[in-house]
Amino acid sequence: MPPGRSGTLWSSKMSMLQVYPGPTVPFDVNDEAKSFKMYCKYLPPIFSTPTGPFMNDLAALQSALFKFRDDRNWKQFHTLKNLIASVSIEAAELLELTQWKTDDEMLAAKSDPVYRQALQEECADVLMYLLLVADEAGFDLLDAAAAKLKKNEQKYPVGLAYGSAKKYTKLAEE
Ligand SMILES: [Mg+2]
């Protein structure tokens, strides 16, 4: 089926993925990555699947995000400066969820469905703006994160950093 249909359905109870209206794509539980890749091929430009394993594919999420933006003609507002500011604003909204709470209260809040929903939404906002920043600046966010992780491994060798909260510049002082 060519892309362009509206709407998708996902049911984790099924062993098939239904692109609606469209074909039923076989879902191989032993090869989820391949199955979802196939599924994503059939994703229409407009779809309404905010949850479900297909969103484990960052590229699919990014495509949905670009479409959301372009459908609203918002790219004109998405300068690099505005997007970076938006990451910070959303991160502050995430931080706001911790305001006046102790670590123990935060632990309890994790079980509160309303709180969990707010936490998920703010994390999602940060992620989506980060994706937009990376796109506007012209780099791949996953590659950048992988490269930074490698760098952090060098800055924080296990032998020095294990169990220590010290900044890397202070690690060698012990
Ligand atoms: Mg927000």
Coordinates of N, CA and C and ligand atoms in Angstrom, one line a residue:
M1 N 0.8 -1.2 0.0 CA 0.0 0.0 0.0 C 0.9 1.2 0.0
P2 N 0.6 2.2 -0.9 CA 1.4 3.4 -0.8 C 1.1 4.2 0.4
P3 N 2.0 5.0 0.9 CA 1.7 5.9 2.0 C 0.6 6.9 1.6
G4 N 0.0 7.4 2.5 CA -1.0 8.5 2.2 C -2.4 8.2 2.8
R5 N -2.5 7.1 3.5 CA -3.8 6.8 4.1 C -3.8 7.4 5.5
S6 N -4.9 7.6 6.0 CA -5.0 8.2 7.3 C -5.3 7.2 8.4
G7 N -4.6 7.3 9.5 CA -5.0 6.5 10.7 C -4.2 5.2 10.7
T8 N -3.8 4.8 11.9 CA -3.2 3.5 12.1 C -3.7 2.9 13.4
L9 N -3.6 1.6 13.5 CA -4.0 1.0 14.7 C -2.9 0.1 15.2
W10 N -2.7 0.0 16.4 CA -1.7 -0.9 17.0 C -2.4 -1.7 18.1
S11 N -2.2 -2.9 18.1 CA -2.7 -3.7 19.3 C -1.5 -4.6 19.7
S12 N -1.1 -4.5 21.0 CA 0.0 -5.3 21.4 C -0.5 -6.8 21.6
K13 N -1.8 -7.0 21.6 CA -2.3 -8.4 21.8 C -2.2 -9.1 20.4
M14 N -2.1 -8.4 19.4 CA -2.1 -9.0 18.1 C -0.7 -9.4 17.6
S15 N -0.6 -10.4 16.8 CA 0.7 -10.7 16.2 C 0.8 -10.1 14.8
M16 N -0.1 -9.2 14.5 CA 0.0 -8.5 13.3 C -0.1 -7.0 13.6
L17 N 0.4 -6.2 12.7 CA 0.3 -4.8 12.8 C -0.7 -4.3 11.7
Q18 N -1.7 -3.6 12.1 CA -2.7 -3.1 11.2 C -2.4 -1.6 10.8
V19 N -2.1 -1.4 9.6 CA -2.1 0.0 9.1 C -3.5 0.2 8.5
Y20 N -4.2 1.1 9.1 CA -5.6 1.3 8.8 C -5.9 2.6 8.1
P21 N -6.6 2.6 6.9 CA -7.0 1.4 6.2 C -5.8 1.0 5.4
G22 N -5.6 -0.3 5.3 CA -4.4 -0.7 4.5 C -4.1 -2.2 4.9
P23 N -2.9 -2.6 4.6 CA -2.6 -4.0 4.8 C -2.3 -4.4 6.2
T24 N -2.4 -5.6 6.5 CA -2.0 -6.1 7.8 C -0.6 -6.6 7.6
V25 N 0.3 -6.0 8.4 CA 1.7 -6.3 8.3 C 2.1 -7.4 9.3
P26 N 2.7 -8.5 8.8 CA 3.0 -9.6 9.8 C 4.0 -9.1 10.8
F27 N 3.8 -9.5 12.0 CA 4.6 -9.0 13.1 C 5.4 -10.2 13.7
D28 N 6.7 -10.2 13.5 CA 7.5 -11.3 13.9 C 8.0 -11.0 15.3
V29 N 7.5 -11.7 16.3 CA 7.9 -11.3 17.7 C 9.4 -11.6 18.0
N30 N 10.0 -12.4 17.1 CA 11.4 -12.7 17.3 C 12.3 -11.7 16.6
D31 N 11.7 -10.8 15.8 CA 12.5 -9.8 15.1 C 11.7 -8.5 15.1
E32 N 11.5 -7.9 16.3 CA 10.7 -6.7 16.4 C 11.2 -5.6 15.5
A33 N 12.5 -5.4 15.5 CA 13.1 -4.3 14.8 C 12.7 -4.4 13.3
K34 N 12.8 -5.6 12.7 CA 12.5 -5.7 11.3 C 11.0 -5.5 11.1
S35 N 10.2 -6.0 12.0 CA 8.7 -5.9 11.9 C 8.3 -4.4 11.9
F36 N 8.9 -3.7 12.8 CA 8.5 -2.3 12.9 C 9.0 -1.4 11.7
K37 N 10.2 -1.8 11.2 CA 10.7 -1.1 10.1 C 9.7 -1.3 8.9
M38 N 9.2 -2.5 8.8 CA 8.2 -2.8 7.7 C 7.0 -2.0 8.0
Y39 N 6.6 -2.0 9.2 CA 5.3 -1.3 9.6 C 5.5 0.2 9.3
C40 N 6.7 0.8 9.6 CA 6.9 2.2 9.4 C 6.8 2.6 7.9
K41 N 7.2 1.6 7.1 CA 7.2 1.9 5.6 C 5.7 2.2 5.2
Y42 N 4.8 1.7 5.9 CA 3.4 1.9 5.5 C 2.7 3.1 6.2
L43 N 3.5 3.7 7.1 CA 2.9 4.8 7.8 C 2.4 5.9 6.9
P44 N 1.2 6.3 7.1 CA 0.7 7.4 6.3 C 1.2 8.8 6.8
P45 N 1.2 9.8 6.1 CA 1.6 11.1 6.5 C 0.9 11.6 7.8
I46 N -0.4 11.2 7.9 CA -1.1 11.6 9.1 C -1.4 10.3 9.8
F47 N -1.0 10.2 11.0 CA -1.4 9.0 11.8 C -1.6 9.4 13.2
S48 N -2.3 8.6 13.9 CA -2.6 8.9 15.3 C -2.3 7.8 16.2
T49 N -1.0 7.5 16.3 CA -0.5 6.4 17.1 C 0.5 7.0 18.1
P50 N 0.0 7.7 19.1 CA 0.9 8.3 20.1 C 1.6 7.3 20.9
T51 N 1.1 6.1 21.0 CA 1.7 5.1 21.9 C 2.0 3.9 21.0
G52 N 2.7 3.0 21.5 CA 2.9 1.7 20.8 C 4.4 1.6 20.4
P53 N 4.8 0.4 20.2 CA 6.2 0.2 19.9 C 6.8 0.9 18.7
F54 N 6.0 1.3 17.8 CA 6.6 1.9 16.6 C 7.3 3.2 17.0
M55 N 6.9 3.8 18.1 CA 7.5 5.0 18.5 C 8.9 4.8 19.1
N56 N 9.3 3.5 19.2 CA 10.7 3.2 19.6 C 11.7 3.6 18.5
D57 N 11.1 3.8 17.3 CA 11.9 4.2 16.2 C 12.0 5.7 16.2
L58 N 13.2 6.2 16.5 CA 13.3 7.7 16.6 C 13.1 8.4 15.3
A59 N 13.5 7.7 14.2 CA 13.3 8.3 12.9 C 11.8 8.5 12.6
A60 N 11.0 7.5 13.0 CA 9.5 7.6 12.8 C 9.0 8.7 13.6
L61 N 9.4 8.8 14.8 CA 9.0 9.9 15.7 C 9.3 11.3 15.1
Q62 N 10.6 11.4 14.5 CA 11.0 12.6 13.9 C 10.2 13.0 12.7
S63 N 9.8 12.0 11.9 CA 9.0 12.2 10.7 C 7.6 12.7 11.2
A64 N 7.1 12.1 12.2 CA 5.8 12.6 12.7 C 5.8 14.0 13.2
L65 N 7.0 14.3 13.9 CA 7.2 15.6 14.4 C 7.3 16.7 13.3
F66 N 8.0 16.3 12.3 CA 8.2 17.3 11.1 C 6.8 17.5 10.5
K67 N 6.0 16.4 10.4 CA 4.7 16.6 9.7 C 3.8 17.5 10.6
F68 N 3.8 17.2 11.9 CA 3.1 18.0 12.8 C 3.4 19.5 12.7
R69 N 4.7 19.8 12.6 CA 5.2 21.2 12.4 C 4.8 21.8 11.1
D70 N 5.0 21.0 10.0 CA 4.8 21.5 8.7 C 3.3 21.7 8.4
D71 N 2.5 20.8 9.0 CA 1.0 21.0 8.8 C 0.5 22.3 9.3
R72 N 1.2 22.8 10.3 CA 0.8 24.1 11.0 C 1.6 25.3 10.5
N73 N 2.5 25.0 9.6 CA 3.4 26.1 9.0 C 4.2 26.8 10.2
W74 N 4.7 26.0 11.0 CA 5.4 26.5 12.2 C 6.9 26.6 12.0
K75 N 7.4 26.0 10.9 CA 8.9 26.0 10.7 C 9.5 27.4 10.7
Q76 N 8.6 28.3 10.2 CA 9.1 29.7 10.2 C 9.5 30.3 11.6
F77 N 8.9 29.7 12.6 CA 9.2 30.1 14.0 C 10.4 29.4 14.6
H78 N 10.7 28.2 13.9 CA 11.7 27.3 14.5 C 13.1 27.7 14.1
T79 N 13.6 28.9 14.5 CA 15.0 29.2 14.3 C 15.8 28.4 15.4
L80 N 17.0 28.3 15.2 CA 17.9 27.6 16.1 C 17.8 28.2 17.5
K81 N 17.8 29.5 17.6 CA 17.7 30.2 18.9 C 16.4 29.8 19.6
N82 N 15.3 29.9 18.8 CA 14.0 29.7 19.4 C 13.9 28.2 19.9
L83 N 14.4 27.3 19.1 CA 14.4 25.9 19.5 C 15.2 25.6 20.7
I84 N 16.4 26.2 20.8 CA 17.2 25.9 22.0 C 16.5 26.5 23.2
A85 N 15.9 27.7 23.0 CA 15.2 28.3 24.2 C 14.0 27.3 24.6
S86 N 13.4 26.7 23.6 CA 12.3 25.9 23.9 C 12.7 24.6 24.6
V87 N 13.9 24.1 24.3 CA 14.4 22.9 25.1 C 14.5 23.3 26.5
S88 N 15.1 24.5 26.8 CA 15.3 25.0 28.1 C 14.0 25.2 28.9
I89 N 13.0 25.8 28.1 CA 11.7 26.1 28.7 C 11.0 24.7 29.1
E90 N 11.1 23.8 28.2 CA 10.5 22.5 28.5 C 11.2 21.8 29.7
A91 N 12.5 21.9 29.7 CA 13.3 21.3 30.8 C 12.9 21.9 32.1
A92 N 12.6 23.2 32.1 CA 12.2 23.9 33.3 C 10.8 23.4 33.7
E93 N 9.9 23.1 32.8 CA 8.6 22.5 33.1 C 8.8 21.1 33.7
L94 N 9.8 20.4 33.2 CA 10.1 19.1 33.8 C 10.6 19.3 35.3
L95 N 11.5 20.3 35.4 CA 12.1 20.6 36.8 C 11.0 21.0 37.7
E96 N 10.0 21.7 37.2 CA 8.9 22.2 38.0 C 8.2 21.0 38.7
L97 N 8.2 19.9 38.1 CA 7.6 18.7 38.7 C 8.3 18.2 40.0
T98 N 9.5 18.8 40.2 CA 10.2 18.4 41.4 C 10.1 19.5 42.5
Q99 N 9.5 20.6 42.2 CA 9.5 21.7 43.1 C 8.8 21.4 44.4
W100 N 9.6 21.7 45.5 CA 9.1 21.5 46.9 C 9.0 20.0 47.3
K101 N 9.4 19.1 46.5 CA 9.3 17.7 46.8 C 10.6 17.2 47.3
T102 N 10.6 16.3 48.3 CA 11.8 15.6 48.8 C 12.0 14.4 47.9
D103 N 13.1 13.8 48.0 CA 13.4 12.5 47.2 C 12.3 11.5 47.5
D104 N 11.9 11.4 48.8 CA 10.9 10.4 49.2 C 9.6 10.7 48.5
E105 N 9.2 12.0 48.5 CA 8.0 12.4 47.9 C 8.0 12.1 46.4
M106 N 9.2 12.3 45.8 CA 9.3 12.0 44.4 C 9.1 10.5 44.1
L107 N 9.7 9.7 45.0 CA 9.6 8.3 44.9 C 8.1 7.9 44.9
A108 N 7.3 8.5 45.8 CA 5.9 8.2 45.9 C 5.2 8.7 44.7
A109 N 5.6 9.8 44.2 CA 4.9 10.5 43.1 C 5.0 9.6 41.8
K110 N 6.0 8.8 41.7 CA 6.2 8.0 40.5 C 5.0 7.0 40.4
S111 N 4.3 6.7 41.4 CA 3.2 5.7 41.4 C 1.9 6.4 41.1
D112 N 1.9 7.7 41.1 CA 0.7 8.5 40.9 C 0.4 8.7 39.4
P113 N -0.7 8.1 38.9 CA -0.9 8.2 37.4 C -0.9 9.6 36.9
V114 N -1.5 10.5 37.6 CA -1.5 11.9 37.1 C -0.1 12.5 37.0
Y115 N 0.7 12.2 38.1 CA 2.1 12.7 38.1 C 2.9 12.0 37.0
R116 N 2.7 10.7 36.8 CA 3.4 10.0 35.8 C 3.1 10.6 34.4
Q117 N 1.9 10.9 34.2 CA 1.5 11.5 32.9 C 2.2 12.8 32.6
A118 N 2.2 13.6 33.7 CA 2.9 14.9 33.6 C 4.4 14.7 33.3
L119 N 5.0 13.8 34.0 CA 6.4 13.5 33.8 C 6.7 13.0 32.4
Q120 N 5.9 12.1 31.9 CA 6.0 11.6 30.5 C 5.9 12.8 29.5
E121 N 4.9 13.6 29.7 CA 4.7 14.7 28.8 C 5.8 15.7 28.7
E122 N 6.3 16.0 29.9 CA 7.4 17.0 29.9 C 8.7 16.4 29.3
C123 N 9.0 15.1 29.6 CA 10.1 14.5 29.0 C 10.0 14.4 27.5
A124 N 8.7 14.1 27.0 CA 8.5 14.1 25.6 C 8.7 15.4 24.9
D125 N 8.3 16.5 25.6 CA 8.5 17.8 25.1 C 10.0 18.1 24.9
V126 N 10.8 17.8 25.9 CA 12.2 18.0 25.8 C 12.8 17.2 24.6
L127 N 12.4 15.9 24.5 CA 13.0 15.1 23.5 C 12.6 15.7 22.1
M128 N 11.4 16.1 21.9 CA 10.9 16.6 20.6 C 11.7 17.9 20.2
Y129 N 11.8 18.8 21.2 CA 12.6 20.0 20.9 C 14.1 19.7 20.6
L130 N 14.6 18.7 21.3 CA 16.0 18.3 21.0 C 16.1 17.8 19.6
L131 N 15.2 17.0 19.2 CA 15.2 16.5 17.8 C 15.1 17.6 16.8
L132 N 14.3 18.6 17.1 CA 14.2 19.8 16.2 C 15.5 20.6 16.2
V133 N 16.1 20.8 17.4 CA 17.4 21.5 17.4 C 18.4 20.8 16.5
A134 N 18.5 19.5 16.7 CA 19.5 18.7 16.0 C 19.2 18.8 14.5
D135 N 18.0 18.7 14.1 CA 17.7 18.9 12.7 C 18.0 20.2 12.1
E136 N 17.7 21.2 12.9 CA 17.9 22.6 12.4 C 19.4 22.9 12.3
A137 N 20.2 22.3 13.3 CA 21.6 22.5 13.3 C 22.3 21.5 12.3
G138 N 21.6 20.5 11.8 CA 22.2 19.6 10.8 C 23.0 18.5 11.4
F139 N 22.6 17.9 12.5 CA 23.3 16.7 13.0 C 22.3 15.7 13.5
D140 N 22.8 14.4 13.6 CA 22.0 13.3 14.0 C 22.1 13.2 15.6
L141 N 20.9 13.3 16.2 CA 20.9 13.4 17.7 C 21.5 12.1 18.3
L142 N 21.1 10.9 17.7 CA 21.6 9.7 18.2 C 23.1 9.5 18.1
D143 N 23.6 10.0 16.9 CA 25.1 9.9 16.7 C 25.8 10.8 17.7
A144 N 25.2 12.0 17.9 CA 25.8 13.0 18.8 C 25.8 12.4 20.3
A145 N 24.7 11.8 20.6 CA 24.7 11.2 22.0 C 25.7 10.1 22.2
A146 N 25.8 9.2 21.1 CA 26.7 8.1 21.2 C 28.2 8.7 21.3
A147 N 28.5 9.7 20.5 CA 29.8 10.3 20.6 C 30.1 10.9 21.9
K148 N 29.1 11.6 22.5 CA 29.3 12.2 23.8 C 29.4 11.1 24.9
L149 N 28.7 10.0 24.8 CA 28.8 9.0 25.8 C 30.2 8.4 25.8
K150 N 30.8 8.3 24.5 CA 32.2 7.8 24.4 C 33.1 8.7 25.1
K151 N 32.9 10.0 24.9 CA 33.7 11.0 25.5 C 33.6 11.0 27.0
N152 N 32.4 10.8 27.5 CA 32.2 10.7 29.0 C 32.9 9.5 29.6
E153 N 32.9 8.4 28.8 CA 33.6 7.2 29.2 C 35.1 7.5 29.5
Q154 N 35.7 8.3 28.6 CA 37.1 8.7 28.8 C 37.3 9.7 30.0
K155 N 36.3 10.6 30.1 CA 36.4 11.5 31.2 C 36.2 10.9 32.6
Y156 N 35.4 9.8 32.6 CA 35.0 9.2 33.8 C 35.4 7.7 33.8
P157 N 36.7 7.4 33.8 CA 37.1 6.0 33.8 C 36.5 5.2 35.0
V158 N 36.1 4.0 34.8 CA 35.4 3.3 35.8 C 36.3 3.2 37.1
G159 N 37.6 3.0 36.9 CA 38.5 2.8 38.0 C 38.5 4.1 38.9
L160 N 38.3 5.2 38.3 CA 38.3 6.5 39.1 C 36.9 6.9 39.5
A161 N 36.0 6.7 38.7 CA 34.6 7.3 38.9 C 33.7 6.4 39.6
Y162 N 34.0 5.1 39.8 CA 33.1 4.1 40.3 C 32.6 4.6 41.7
G163 N 31.3 4.8 41.8 CA 30.7 5.2 43.1 C 31.0 6.6 43.5
S164 N 31.6 7.4 42.7 CA 31.9 8.8 43.0 C 31.0 9.8 42.3
A165 N 30.6 10.8 42.9 CA 29.8 11.8 42.3 C 30.6 13.0 41.9
K166 N 31.9 12.9 42.0 CA 32.8 14.0 41.7 C 32.9 14.3 40.2
K167 N 33.1 15.6 40.0 CA 33.3 16.0 38.6 C 34.6 15.4 38.1
Y168 N 34.7 15.2 36.8 CA 35.9 14.5 36.3 C 37.2 15.3 36.6
T169 N 37.1 16.6 36.7 CA 38.3 17.4 37.0 C 38.8 17.2 38.4
K170 N 37.9 16.6 39.3 CA 38.3 16.4 40.7 C 38.6 14.9 41.0
L171 N 38.4 14.0 40.0 CA 38.5 12.6 40.2 C 39.9 12.2 40.6
A172 N 40.9 12.7 39.9 CA 42.3 12.3 40.1 C 42.8 12.8 41.5
E173 N 42.1 13.6 42.2 CA 42.6 14.2 43.4 C 42.6 13.3 44.6
E174 N 41.8 12.2 44.4 CA 41.7 11.3 45.6 C 42.9 10.4 45.8
Ligands
MG1 MG 5.7 21.1 28.3

